[in-house]
Amino acid sequence: MLEHRPAVTRTRRKPWVWRCKISTRHGGQVYVIDIDGDIRSGGGVKIWCREPALVLEPVTGRPPHTFDDGSLCVNDRSPNDYEFIAFTAVPWLYSWLFFYEHWLDTGEWVGPQVAGHEVGRGPSATPEKKPPSAPKASRPPTPKRTRGEAA
Amino acid sequence: MLPLNDHFDGLLKNLNPPEDRQALAAKLPPIVRDHLEKSDLLATVEESPVSRLAGSYGRRTVSGDIHDVDIIVFVAESYRSKPVEEVLDDMTAALKDLEVEGYENGDVKTNRKQRRSCHVEFRHPGSNDPAFHIDVVPVIRPGDDPTAVLDIPDREWTRWVPTQPLGYGQRLSALNADWDGEVVPVIREFKQIKFHNMPKGRPKSYWSEVMVYHVFDEGLIPKTRYLGGSYNRPERMLQVLRAVLAKYGQNTAEGLDTPYVADPCLGHNIAFAWPKEDYLRWVKMLTGAISTIAAIENSSNREASIKAWQKVFGEDVFEVDEDEVAAKAARARAIATGAKIAGGAIVPAADAAKGIVVPSHRAYGHR
């Protein structure tokens, strides 16, 4: 996460939580986001927007591409055990915010979406509570994990 | 509140002076300044600078057309011991023979008890309407620092009185930097609200500017949210409107004087001549604008939000710039197909040699 300083700072260890104050462009809206790494329990990464309150989508009555618990869905899978959050979840988050802002301005989500879950299609019959976990891959050769740097 | 970035970008662009006026404002003042500097009819200071741009054009707080450009000229200290009107007479004489290609000789006006400057009008040949105005103001600079307190003729031409126009410009720049560039755009937008909803009557444009300046300077609005997140532009505008009303809109009762709008540097009331009738209209206008915006404060309805802001700013200026929108759409498409995080922002991958690549991903969740 050092790569993203000073925008991202750690606020808690075990489970690991990072606080991000990021904007998608210089001079743009600054979002306060918490990334809950949840390494200890082995669960997926959770991303929460603390400030500002996200705008609700008229069709679903909730912000676009968010879960039931209000956390953001930045990808259709969490980073696996061997991927760095700094190089997966954080860039995905930037991308999510960029397309969220674009959606605010145009009413259209032009970022990549899972088929059948496009914004504006109306509520799905059975919304997922959690993205499917990444398949347990055979141990990749790189990178070496350092505690606190990867989920 | 919906950020309506495209509309607020378009608004600021539409509040820029017309390009031909900007060109004149850039071209003519240096000619006047050079002419005065070389003239033998007016004694100026020896050390540079001899003149400076002042006024809203100099501070980049113009909203709409440039009505005139203010130049202050640092005249010789020797004028202090002479009758004030002598400096205005000398300046008038020096400007009389000003010749600018493409224009008839400027008509130089100095109206006694109305102006403390020389008003230069530029006319195209055969036209009765001036194409451009420049106000040239003589000031005495006690020291070397042009941003310090200067002396300017009073309106009655009887004595020199203190002024600090460049000092204010410097303070405004510092305040604007301290607020990450939020102050100047809000000033321009606030002036537009007055102009659109109350085209005639006071407050003067400068008073409006100073009211907004004080709102920021005195911290009457929060700089950030509780955790450090920022406010978007519509939220900020509404905060400023409410703060201005709270600070300056409470003197409506009969018998109360109009509010004290303090000069940012010297502290005197710049709005001492605010007619009560105009003031009451202004408060009503401000209250109406706040009500209009407050109605969409918690709304996610785009159309209603745009309509409300158009009512406040004017339909003709609160509109998107189609070229900008097309450019943003192209950028969004580029980011959708490959992006990097570079310098704390997301950019198309092709635009950044270095940076963290955004791995491919697809938003999922609950739509």
Short mmCIF file of C-alpha atoms in Angstrom, two decimals:
data_model
loop_
_atom_site.label_atom_id
_atom_site.label_comp_id
_atom_site.label_asym_id
_atom_site.label_seq_id
_atom_site.Cartn_x
_atom_site.Cartn_y
_atom_site.Cartn_z
CA MET A 1 0.00 0.00 0.00
CA LEU A 2 3.03 2.26 0.20
CA GLU A 3 2.54 2.87 -3.51
CA HIS A 4 -0.69 4.72 -2.77
CA ARG A 5 0.49 6.95 0.06
CA PRO A 6 -0.53 9.53 1.15
CA ALA A 7 -3.97 8.80 -0.27
CA VAL A 8 -4.14 5.46 1.52
CA THR A 9 -3.15 4.95 5.15
CA ARG A 10 -3.57 2.00 7.47
CA THR A 11 -6.01 2.54 10.32
CA ARG A 12 -6.07 -0.91 11.94
CA ARG A 13 -4.13 -4.16 12.06
CA LYS A 14 -5.57 -7.64 12.44
CA PRO A 15 -7.94 -7.40 10.71
CA TRP A 16 -6.28 -4.93 8.39
CA VAL A 17 -8.17 -1.81 7.50
CA TRP A 18 -6.93 0.96 5.26
CA ARG A 19 -8.47 4.38 4.95
CA CYS A 20 -8.35 6.03 1.55
CA LYS A 21 -8.97 9.69 0.77
CA ILE A 22 -9.01 9.58 -2.97
CA SER A 23 -10.39 11.36 -5.96
CA THR A 24 -10.43 10.22 -9.53
CA ARG A 25 -9.02 13.49 -10.87
CA HIS A 26 -7.14 16.42 -9.47
CA GLY A 27 -9.47 18.85 -7.76
CA GLY A 28 -12.32 16.36 -7.92
CA GLN A 29 -14.57 15.03 -5.20
CA VAL A 30 -12.56 13.47 -2.36
CA TYR A 31 -14.07 10.20 -1.13
CA VAL A 32 -13.29 8.69 2.25
CA ILE A 33 -13.19 4.94 1.76
CA ASP A 34 -12.34 2.11 4.13
CA ILE A 35 -10.89 -1.11 2.74
CA ASP A 36 -11.31 -3.98 5.15
CA GLY A 37 -8.68 -6.59 4.28
CA ASP A 38 -10.02 -9.14 6.75
CA ILE A 39 -6.92 -11.29 6.38
CA ARG A 40 -7.30 -13.14 9.65
CA SER A 41 -10.67 -14.63 8.89
CA GLY A 42 -9.66 -15.39 5.32
CA GLY A 43 -12.73 -13.61 3.96
CA GLY A 44 -12.95 -11.32 1.00
CA VAL A 45 -12.11 -7.66 0.87
CA LYS A 46 -14.89 -5.28 1.84
CA ILE A 47 -14.94 -1.69 0.65
CA TRP A 48 -17.03 0.98 2.34
CA CYS A 49 -17.61 4.55 1.26
CA ARG A 50 -17.75 6.62 4.47
CA GLU A 51 -18.03 10.05 2.86
CA PRO A 52 -19.94 11.37 1.01
CA ALA A 53 -23.23 9.49 1.01
CA LEU A 54 -23.54 7.80 -2.36
CA VAL A 55 -26.39 8.77 -4.63
CA LEU A 56 -29.12 6.18 -4.98
CA GLU A 57 -30.11 4.68 -8.27
CA PRO A 58 -33.79 5.46 -8.89
CA VAL A 59 -34.66 1.94 -10.08
CA THR A 60 -33.21 0.00 -7.16
CA GLY A 61 -33.24 2.66 -4.46
CA ARG A 62 -29.57 1.97 -3.64
CA PRO A 63 -26.25 3.12 -5.03
CA PRO A 64 -25.23 1.30 -8.21
CA HIS A 65 -23.03 -1.76 -7.92
CA THR A 66 -23.22 -2.10 -4.18
CA PHE A 67 -24.12 -5.08 -2.01
CA ASP A 68 -26.98 -5.47 0.44
CA ASP A 69 -24.75 -4.30 3.28
CA GLY A 70 -23.87 -1.10 1.38
CA SER A 71 -20.30 -2.08 0.53
CA LEU A 72 -19.03 -1.41 -2.97
CA CYS A 73 -18.74 -4.10 -5.58
CA VAL A 74 -15.64 -3.13 -7.49
CA ASN A 75 -15.18 -6.49 -9.18
CA ASP A 76 -16.98 -9.80 -9.59
CA ARG A 77 -14.40 -11.49 -7.40
CA SER A 78 -12.23 -10.55 -4.46
CA PRO A 79 -8.45 -10.54 -4.72
CA ASN A 80 -7.17 -14.04 -4.09
CA ASP A 81 -4.70 -14.91 -1.37
CA TYR A 82 -1.75 -14.18 -3.58
CA GLU A 83 -2.81 -10.83 -5.01
CA PHE A 84 -1.87 -7.53 -3.48
CA ILE A 85 -4.80 -5.32 -2.53
CA ALA A 86 -2.66 -2.36 -3.61
CA PHE A 87 -2.56 -3.69 -7.15
CA THR A 88 -6.09 -5.07 -7.38
CA ALA A 89 -8.75 -3.71 -5.05
CA VAL A 90 -7.36 -0.17 -4.90
CA PRO A 91 -7.10 0.29 -8.69
CA TRP A 92 -10.53 -1.33 -9.05
CA LEU A 93 -11.83 1.17 -6.51
CA TYR A 94 -10.45 4.12 -8.49
CA SER A 95 -12.07 2.70 -11.56
CA TRP A 96 -15.38 2.15 -9.75
CA LEU A 97 -15.39 5.75 -8.50
CA PHE A 98 -14.58 7.07 -11.95
CA PHE A 99 -17.53 5.25 -13.52
CA TYR A 100 -19.75 6.15 -10.58
CA GLU A 101 -19.03 9.84 -11.19
CA HIS A 102 -19.62 9.36 -14.89
CA TRP A 103 -22.92 7.71 -14.05
CA LEU A 104 -23.83 10.68 -11.86
CA ASP A 105 -23.20 13.06 -14.75
CA THR A 106 -24.76 11.05 -17.54
CA GLY A 107 -27.04 8.46 -15.97
CA GLU A 108 -25.08 5.77 -17.78
CA TRP A 109 -22.59 3.28 -16.31
CA VAL A 110 -20.01 2.86 -19.03
CA GLY A 111 -17.54 0.81 -16.99
CA PRO A 112 -17.23 -2.96 -17.33
CA GLN A 113 -20.17 -4.78 -15.75
CA VAL A 114 -21.19 -8.40 -15.38
CA ALA A 115 -23.81 -9.31 -17.97
CA GLY A 116 -27.26 -9.30 -16.44
CA HIS A 117 -26.22 -6.89 -13.71
CA GLU A 118 -26.04 -3.71 -15.74
CA VAL A 119 -27.08 -0.52 -14.00
CA GLY A 120 -30.53 0.56 -15.08
CA ARG A 121 -31.83 -2.92 -15.82
CA GLY A 122 -33.99 -2.99 -12.70
CA PRO A 123 -33.57 -5.03 -9.56
CA SER A 124 -32.44 -8.62 -9.93
CA ALA A 125 -34.64 -11.32 -8.48
CA THR A 126 -32.08 -12.57 -6.02
CA PRO A 127 -29.31 -10.12 -5.38
CA GLU A 128 -26.06 -11.64 -4.36
CA LYS A 129 -24.77 -10.76 -0.93
CA LYS A 130 -21.15 -11.40 -1.71
CA PRO A 131 -19.12 -11.79 -4.87
CA PRO A 132 -17.97 -15.28 -5.61
CA SER A 133 -14.54 -15.96 -4.19
CA ALA A 134 -11.68 -16.28 -6.55
CA PRO A 135 -10.89 -19.91 -7.25
CA LYS A 136 -8.02 -21.24 -5.22
CA ALA A 137 -5.32 -21.28 -7.76
CA SER A 138 -2.24 -23.37 -7.53
CA ARG A 139 0.37 -21.38 -5.66
CA PRO A 140 1.80 -18.82 -8.04
CA PRO A 141 5.52 -18.24 -8.09
CA THR A 142 5.31 -14.48 -7.36
CA PRO A 143 4.85 -12.14 -5.62
CA LYS A 144 6.02 -12.95 -2.10
CA ARG A 145 3.51 -11.74 0.44
CA THR A 146 4.32 -9.43 3.23
CA ARG A 147 1.84 -9.12 6.06
CA GLY A 148 -0.26 -6.07 5.65
CA GLU A 149 0.45 -5.65 1.99
CA ALA A 150 -1.81 -8.23 0.52
CA ALA A 151 -5.23 -9.64 1.14
CA MET B 1 -26.80 16.54 -3.73
CA LEU B 2 -26.07 15.56 -7.33
CA PRO B 3 -22.71 17.05 -8.39
CA LEU B 4 -23.80 17.93 -11.96
CA ASN B 5 -20.15 18.29 -12.93
CA ASP B 6 -20.83 18.80 -16.62
CA HIS B 7 -23.27 21.61 -15.90
CA PHE B 8 -21.03 23.37 -13.40
CA ASP B 9 -18.09 23.08 -15.79
CA GLY B 10 -20.30 24.55 -18.50
CA LEU B 11 -21.46 27.30 -16.16
CA LEU B 12 -17.95 28.49 -15.39
CA LYS B 13 -17.06 28.40 -19.06
CA ASN B 14 -20.16 30.41 -19.92
CA LEU B 15 -19.27 32.97 -17.25
CA ASN B 16 -15.97 33.65 -18.98
CA PRO B 17 -15.98 36.97 -20.81
CA PRO B 18 -16.45 36.73 -24.58
CA GLU B 19 -13.20 35.97 -26.34
CA ASP B 20 -13.11 39.26 -28.24
CA ARG B 21 -13.48 41.16 -24.96
CA GLN B 22 -10.76 39.10 -23.35
CA ALA B 23 -8.51 39.92 -26.27
CA LEU B 24 -9.18 43.65 -25.82
CA ALA B 25 -8.59 43.41 -22.08
CA ALA B 26 -5.26 41.79 -22.77
CA LYS B 27 -4.25 44.18 -25.56
CA LEU B 28 -5.30 47.67 -24.48
CA PRO B 29 -4.09 48.08 -20.88
CA PRO B 30 -0.39 47.55 -21.72
CA ILE B 31 -0.69 50.27 -24.37
CA VAL B 32 -2.13 52.71 -21.83
CA ARG B 33 0.45 51.74 -19.24
CA ASP B 34 3.36 52.19 -21.62
CA HIS B 35 1.98 55.51 -22.81
CA LEU B 36 1.70 56.89 -19.28
CA GLU B 37 5.10 55.59 -18.31
CA LYS B 38 6.70 57.48 -21.18
CA SER B 39 4.63 60.65 -20.87
CA ASP B 40 6.25 63.84 -19.55
CA LEU B 41 2.90 65.24 -18.48
CA LEU B 42 2.49 62.89 -15.54
CA ALA B 43 5.19 62.29 -12.94
CA THR B 44 5.35 58.63 -11.93
CA VAL B 45 7.60 56.73 -9.55
CA GLU B 46 11.09 55.96 -10.76
CA GLU B 47 11.21 52.35 -9.66
CA SER B 48 9.26 49.65 -11.37
CA PRO B 49 6.44 48.71 -11.26
CA VAL B 50 4.89 51.94 -12.44
CA SER B 51 1.44 50.47 -12.88
CA ARG B 52 -0.51 47.34 -12.10
CA LEU B 53 -3.78 45.73 -13.15
CA ALA B 54 -6.44 45.88 -10.46
CA GLY B 55 -10.17 45.26 -10.23
CA SER B 56 -12.05 42.05 -10.91
CA TYR B 57 -10.26 41.49 -14.22
CA GLY B 58 -6.92 41.61 -12.44
CA ARG B 59 -8.19 39.19 -9.78
CA ARG B 60 -9.82 36.84 -12.33
CA THR B 61 -13.18 37.18 -10.60
CA VAL B 62 -15.03 38.54 -13.62
CA SER B 63 -18.40 36.95 -14.17
CA GLY B 64 -19.79 37.58 -17.63
CA ASP B 65 -18.62 40.47 -19.75
CA ILE B 66 -15.64 42.66 -18.88
CA HIS B 67 -17.20 46.08 -18.34
CA ASP B 68 -13.91 47.82 -17.84
CA VAL B 69 -10.36 47.19 -16.79
CA ASP B 70 -8.84 48.99 -13.83
CA ILE B 71 -5.23 50.07 -13.88
CA ILE B 72 -3.52 51.75 -10.98
CA VAL B 73 -0.61 54.03 -11.75
CA PHE B 74 1.97 54.80 -9.09
CA VAL B 75 2.42 58.56 -9.34
CA ALA B 76 5.26 60.54 -7.84
CA GLU B 77 5.25 61.26 -4.10
CA SER B 78 5.45 64.97 -4.94
CA TYR B 79 1.73 64.98 -5.77
CA ARG B 80 0.96 64.48 -2.07
CA SER B 81 1.77 68.10 -1.31
CA LYS B 82 -0.30 69.45 -4.19
CA PRO B 83 -4.07 69.77 -4.58
CA VAL B 84 -5.49 66.37 -5.44
CA GLU B 85 -7.09 67.53 -8.64
CA GLU B 86 -3.66 68.34 -10.04
CA VAL B 87 -2.79 64.67 -10.42
CA LEU B 88 -6.07 64.01 -12.20
CA ASP B 89 -5.51 67.00 -14.47
CA ASP B 90 -2.00 65.78 -15.32
CA MET B 91 -3.22 62.26 -15.95
CA THR B 92 -6.02 63.54 -18.16
CA ALA B 93 -3.53 65.59 -20.14
CA ALA B 94 -1.19 62.65 -20.49
CA LEU B 95 -3.99 60.43 -21.77
CA LYS B 96 -5.35 62.99 -24.21
CA ASP B 97 -2.80 62.19 -26.89
CA LEU B 98 -3.10 58.43 -26.53
CA GLU B 99 -3.38 56.85 -29.96
CA VAL B 100 -4.26 53.23 -30.56
CA GLU B 101 -4.38 51.72 -34.02
CA GLY B 102 -7.92 50.87 -35.06
CA TYR B 103 -9.57 53.22 -32.59
CA GLU B 104 -10.34 56.87 -32.50
CA ASN B 105 -8.54 58.77 -29.78
CA GLY B 106 -9.83 57.76 -26.41
CA ASP B 107 -12.22 60.18 -24.82
CA VAL B 108 -10.78 60.81 -21.40
CA LYS B 109 -13.31 61.57 -18.74
CA THR B 110 -12.80 62.64 -15.18
CA ASN B 111 -16.10 63.54 -13.62
CA ARG B 112 -15.66 65.67 -10.57
CA LYS B 113 -17.18 64.17 -7.44
CA GLN B 114 -18.01 61.00 -9.26
CA ARG B 115 -14.74 59.44 -10.21
CA ARG B 116 -11.34 59.35 -8.71
CA SER B 117 -9.85 57.97 -11.85
CA CYS B 118 -9.49 58.83 -15.51
CA HIS B 119 -12.00 56.96 -17.55
CA VAL B 120 -10.75 56.15 -21.03
CA GLU B 121 -13.22 55.16 -23.72
CA PHE B 122 -12.11 53.44 -26.91
CA ARG B 123 -14.29 53.94 -29.94
CA HIS B 124 -14.12 52.38 -33.34
CA PRO B 125 -14.12 55.01 -36.13
CA GLY B 126 -17.66 56.17 -36.88
CA SER B 127 -19.17 54.56 -33.81
CA ASN B 128 -20.78 56.43 -30.96
CA ASP B 129 -20.61 53.49 -28.59
CA PRO B 130 -17.34 52.87 -26.83
CA ALA B 131 -15.88 49.48 -27.63
CA PHE B 132 -13.98 49.31 -24.39
CA HIS B 133 -13.37 51.22 -21.16
CA ILE B 134 -10.30 51.53 -19.00
CA ASP B 135 -10.23 53.21 -15.60
CA VAL B 136 -6.82 54.59 -14.75
CA VAL B 137 -6.43 55.36 -11.06
CA PRO B 138 -3.56 57.45 -9.69
CA VAL B 139 -2.17 56.21 -6.39
CA ILE B 140 0.75 57.18 -4.21
CA ARG B 141 2.87 54.28 -3.07
CA PRO B 142 4.48 55.18 0.27
CA GLY B 143 7.11 52.43 0.03
CA ASP B 144 8.35 49.92 -2.48
CA ASP B 145 5.65 47.35 -1.81
CA PRO B 146 2.73 47.76 -4.24
CA THR B 147 0.59 45.40 -2.15
CA ALA B 148 0.87 47.60 0.95
CA VAL B 149 -1.60 50.35 1.86
CA LEU B 150 -1.65 52.94 -0.92
CA ASP B 151 -3.17 56.41 -1.10
CA ILE B 152 -5.90 57.23 -3.58
CA PRO B 153 -7.80 60.51 -4.18
CA ASP B 154 -11.12 60.63 -2.36
CA ARG B 155 -14.30 61.08 -4.38
CA GLU B 156 -14.49 64.80 -3.56
CA TRP B 157 -10.93 65.36 -4.74
CA THR B 158 -9.95 66.99 -1.49
CA ARG B 159 -7.47 64.57 0.05
CA TRP B 160 -5.69 61.25 -0.26
CA VAL B 161 -7.31 58.27 1.45
CA PRO B 162 -5.93 54.78 2.08
CA THR B 163 -6.67 51.84 -0.20
CA GLN B 164 -5.14 48.40 -0.62
CA PRO B 165 -6.38 46.92 -3.89
CA LEU B 166 -3.34 44.80 -4.59
CA GLY B 167 -3.14 43.68 -0.99
CA TYR B 168 -6.67 42.34 -1.31
CA GLY B 169 -5.79 40.56 -4.53
CA GLN B 170 -2.89 38.93 -2.76
CA ARG B 171 -5.08 37.86 0.16
CA LEU B 172 -7.71 36.47 -2.17
CA SER B 173 -5.09 34.42 -4.00
CA ALA B 174 -3.80 33.03 -0.72
CA LEU B 175 -7.32 32.22 0.48
CA ASN B 176 -8.14 30.58 -2.83
CA ALA B 177 -5.02 28.41 -2.59
CA ASP B 178 -5.86 27.52 1.01
CA TRP B 179 -9.28 26.28 -0.12
CA ASP B 180 -7.84 24.32 -3.07
CA GLY B 181 -9.12 26.79 -5.63
CA GLU B 182 -12.75 26.80 -4.51
CA VAL B 183 -13.09 30.50 -3.66
CA VAL B 184 -12.73 32.24 -7.02
CA PRO B 185 -15.20 30.00 -8.92
CA VAL B 186 -17.76 30.41 -6.12
CA ILE B 187 -17.33 34.21 -6.27
CA ARG B 188 -18.01 34.16 -10.00
CA GLU B 189 -21.05 31.93 -9.55
CA PHE B 190 -22.38 34.05 -6.71
CA LYS B 191 -22.12 37.19 -8.85
CA GLN B 192 -24.07 35.42 -11.59
CA ILE B 193 -26.90 34.58 -9.17
CA LYS B 194 -27.23 38.26 -8.34
CA PHE B 195 -26.95 39.31 -11.96
CA HIS B 196 -29.55 36.78 -13.16
CA ASN B 197 -32.12 37.32 -10.42
CA MET B 198 -31.57 40.99 -9.71
CA PRO B 199 -29.98 42.62 -12.74
CA LYS B 200 -30.55 46.14 -11.47
CA GLY B 201 -29.72 47.62 -8.11
CA ARG B 202 -27.12 47.02 -5.47
CA PRO B 203 -25.07 45.21 -4.16
CA LYS B 204 -22.27 46.10 -6.51
CA SER B 205 -20.35 43.24 -7.95
CA TYR B 206 -17.38 43.95 -5.68
CA TRP B 207 -19.55 43.84 -2.55
CA SER B 208 -20.82 40.42 -3.58
CA GLU B 209 -17.25 39.29 -4.04
CA VAL B 210 -16.21 40.54 -0.63
CA MET B 211 -19.19 38.89 1.09
CA VAL B 212 -18.14 35.52 -0.31
CA TYR B 213 -14.52 36.27 0.60
CA HIS B 214 -15.50 36.77 4.24
CA VAL B 215 -17.57 33.58 4.32
CA PHE B 216 -14.50 31.57 3.35
CA ASP B 217 -11.99 33.65 5.29
CA GLU B 218 -13.93 33.48 8.54
CA GLY B 219 -14.55 29.75 8.20
CA LEU B 220 -18.32 30.15 8.20
CA ILE B 221 -18.57 26.98 6.14
CA PRO B 222 -16.77 23.70 6.85
CA LYS B 223 -13.72 23.05 4.77
CA THR B 224 -14.30 19.30 4.62
CA ARG B 225 -16.75 16.75 5.88
CA TYR B 226 -16.21 15.13 9.28
CA LEU B 227 -13.77 12.48 8.02
CA GLY B 228 -12.05 14.70 5.46
CA GLY B 229 -14.17 14.03 2.39
CA SER B 230 -14.84 17.05 0.20
CA TYR B 231 -18.08 18.77 -0.71
CA ASN B 232 -19.14 18.89 -4.30
CA ARG B 233 -19.78 22.20 -6.05
CA PRO B 234 -23.56 22.34 -5.62
CA GLU B 235 -23.21 21.55 -1.92
CA ARG B 236 -20.58 24.24 -1.56
CA MET B 237 -22.70 26.82 -3.36
CA LEU B 238 -25.67 26.13 -1.12
CA GLN B 239 -23.48 26.40 1.97
CA VAL B 240 -22.16 29.75 0.79
CA LEU B 241 -25.63 31.09 0.02
CA ARG B 242 -26.82 30.11 3.48
CA ALA B 243 -23.74 31.58 5.14
CA VAL B 244 -24.05 34.87 3.25
CA LEU B 245 -27.71 35.11 4.21
CA ALA B 246 -26.91 34.35 7.85
CA LYS B 247 -24.12 36.94 7.99
CA TYR B 248 -25.53 39.72 5.84
CA GLY B 249 -29.24 39.07 5.48
CA GLN B 250 -30.47 39.81 9.01
CA ASN B 251 -30.87 43.59 8.86
CA THR B 252 -34.27 43.69 7.20
CA ALA B 253 -36.22 45.13 10.12
CA GLU B 254 -37.28 48.73 9.84
CA GLY B 255 -34.86 51.04 11.53
CA LEU B 256 -31.86 48.75 11.11
CA ASP B 257 -28.99 49.87 8.96
CA THR B 258 -27.94 47.76 6.00
CA PRO B 259 -25.13 45.34 6.91
CA TYR B 260 -21.52 46.22 7.38
CA VAL B 261 -19.47 44.68 4.60
CA ALA B 262 -15.92 45.15 5.75
CA ASP B 263 -13.13 45.96 3.35
CA PRO B 264 -10.95 42.82 3.50
CA CYS B 265 -7.82 44.82 4.22
CA LEU B 266 -8.76 48.12 5.79
CA GLY B 267 -11.97 47.15 7.58
CA HIS B 268 -14.20 50.08 6.62
CA ASN B 269 -17.73 49.47 5.34
CA ILE B 270 -17.56 49.27 1.56
CA ALA B 271 -21.36 48.91 1.33
CA PHE B 272 -22.21 52.05 3.32
CA ALA B 273 -24.24 53.34 0.38
CA TRP B 274 -26.50 50.28 0.05
CA PRO B 275 -30.07 51.57 -0.35
CA LYS B 276 -32.39 49.75 2.03
CA GLU B 277 -34.87 49.09 -0.75
CA ASP B 278 -32.20 47.30 -2.81
CA TYR B 279 -31.03 45.44 0.26
CA LEU B 280 -34.51 44.09 0.98
CA ARG B 281 -34.86 42.93 -2.63
CA TRP B 282 -31.47 41.26 -2.40
CA VAL B 283 -32.38 39.37 0.76
CA LYS B 284 -35.61 38.20 -0.85
CA MET B 285 -33.72 37.11 -3.95
CA LEU B 286 -31.16 35.21 -1.87
CA THR B 287 -33.84 33.53 0.23
CA GLY B 288 -35.65 32.47 -2.92
CA ALA B 289 -32.48 30.98 -4.43
CA ILE B 290 -31.78 29.04 -1.26
CA SER B 291 -35.35 27.67 -1.16
CA THR B 292 -35.08 26.55 -4.77
CA ILE B 293 -31.85 24.66 -4.15
CA ALA B 294 -32.86 23.30 -0.75
CA ALA B 295 -35.79 21.58 -2.46
CA ILE B 296 -33.39 19.35 -4.40
CA GLU B 297 -30.77 19.05 -1.65
CA ASN B 298 -31.52 15.39 -0.99
CA SER B 299 -32.85 14.49 -4.39
CA SER B 300 -31.24 12.14 -6.88
CA ASN B 301 -33.56 13.36 -9.63
CA ARG B 302 -31.27 14.71 -12.31
CA GLU B 303 -33.84 16.62 -14.29
CA ALA B 304 -35.30 18.35 -11.25
CA SER B 305 -31.83 19.26 -10.00
CA ILE B 306 -30.80 20.76 -13.33
CA LYS B 307 -34.03 22.72 -13.51
CA ALA B 308 -33.56 24.14 -10.02
CA TRP B 309 -30.02 25.30 -10.74
CA GLN B 310 -31.11 26.74 -14.07
CA LYS B 311 -33.68 28.80 -12.22
CA VAL B 312 -30.96 30.16 -9.95
CA PHE B 313 -28.21 30.76 -12.52
CA GLY B 314 -30.19 31.18 -15.71
CA GLU B 315 -30.94 28.61 -18.40
CA ASP B 316 -28.61 30.23 -20.88
CA VAL B 317 -25.52 29.79 -18.73
CA PHE B 318 -26.25 26.62 -16.75
CA GLU B 319 -25.84 24.22 -19.61
CA VAL B 320 -23.33 21.60 -20.59
CA ASP B 321 -20.55 22.24 -23.04
CA GLU B 322 -21.16 19.57 -25.68
CA ASP B 323 -17.49 19.49 -26.73
CA GLU B 324 -16.40 18.90 -23.15
CA VAL B 325 -19.01 16.19 -22.66
CA ALA B 326 -17.87 14.43 -25.81
CA ALA B 327 -14.26 14.63 -24.62
CA LYS B 328 -15.23 13.19 -21.25
CA ALA B 329 -17.15 10.37 -22.90
CA ALA B 330 -14.11 9.52 -25.01
CA ARG B 331 -11.96 9.53 -21.89
CA ALA B 332 -14.42 7.24 -20.11
CA ARG B 333 -14.30 4.80 -23.01
CA ALA B 334 -10.51 4.87 -22.91
CA ILE B 335 -10.47 4.19 -19.18
CA ALA B 336 -12.98 1.37 -19.60
CA THR B 337 -10.58 -0.41 -21.91
CA GLY B 338 -7.35 0.16 -19.98
CA ALA B 339 -6.30 2.53 -17.22
CA LYS B 340 -3.54 3.35 -14.77
CA ILE B 341 -3.41 5.02 -11.39
CA ALA B 342 -0.83 7.77 -11.76
CA GLY B 343 -0.27 10.80 -9.55
CA GLY B 344 -3.27 9.96 -7.38
CA ALA B 345 -5.76 9.94 -10.24
CA ILE B 346 -7.05 7.47 -12.80
CA VAL B 347 -5.95 8.06 -16.37
CA PRO B 348 -6.20 6.16 -19.64
CA ALA B 349 -3.33 3.68 -19.78
CA ALA B 350 -2.03 5.30 -22.95
CA ASP B 351 -1.63 8.64 -21.14
CA ALA B 352 0.76 7.42 -18.46
CA ALA B 353 4.15 5.81 -18.94
CA LYS B 354 4.32 4.95 -15.26
CA GLY B 355 1.63 4.07 -12.76
CA ILE B 356 -0.27 1.14 -11.35
CA VAL B 357 -2.17 -0.79 -13.99
CA VAL B 358 -5.86 -1.30 -13.26
CA PRO B 359 -6.37 -5.04 -13.73
CA SER B 360 -9.45 -5.98 -15.71
CA HIS B 361 -12.55 -6.14 -13.58
CA ARG B 362 -16.31 -6.07 -13.87
CA ALA B 363 -18.68 -4.41 -11.44
CA TYR B 364 -21.26 -6.80 -10.14
CA GLY B 365 -23.10 -6.42 -6.84
CA HIS B 366 -26.68 -5.38 -6.95
CA ARG B 367 -26.57 -3.34 -10.10
#
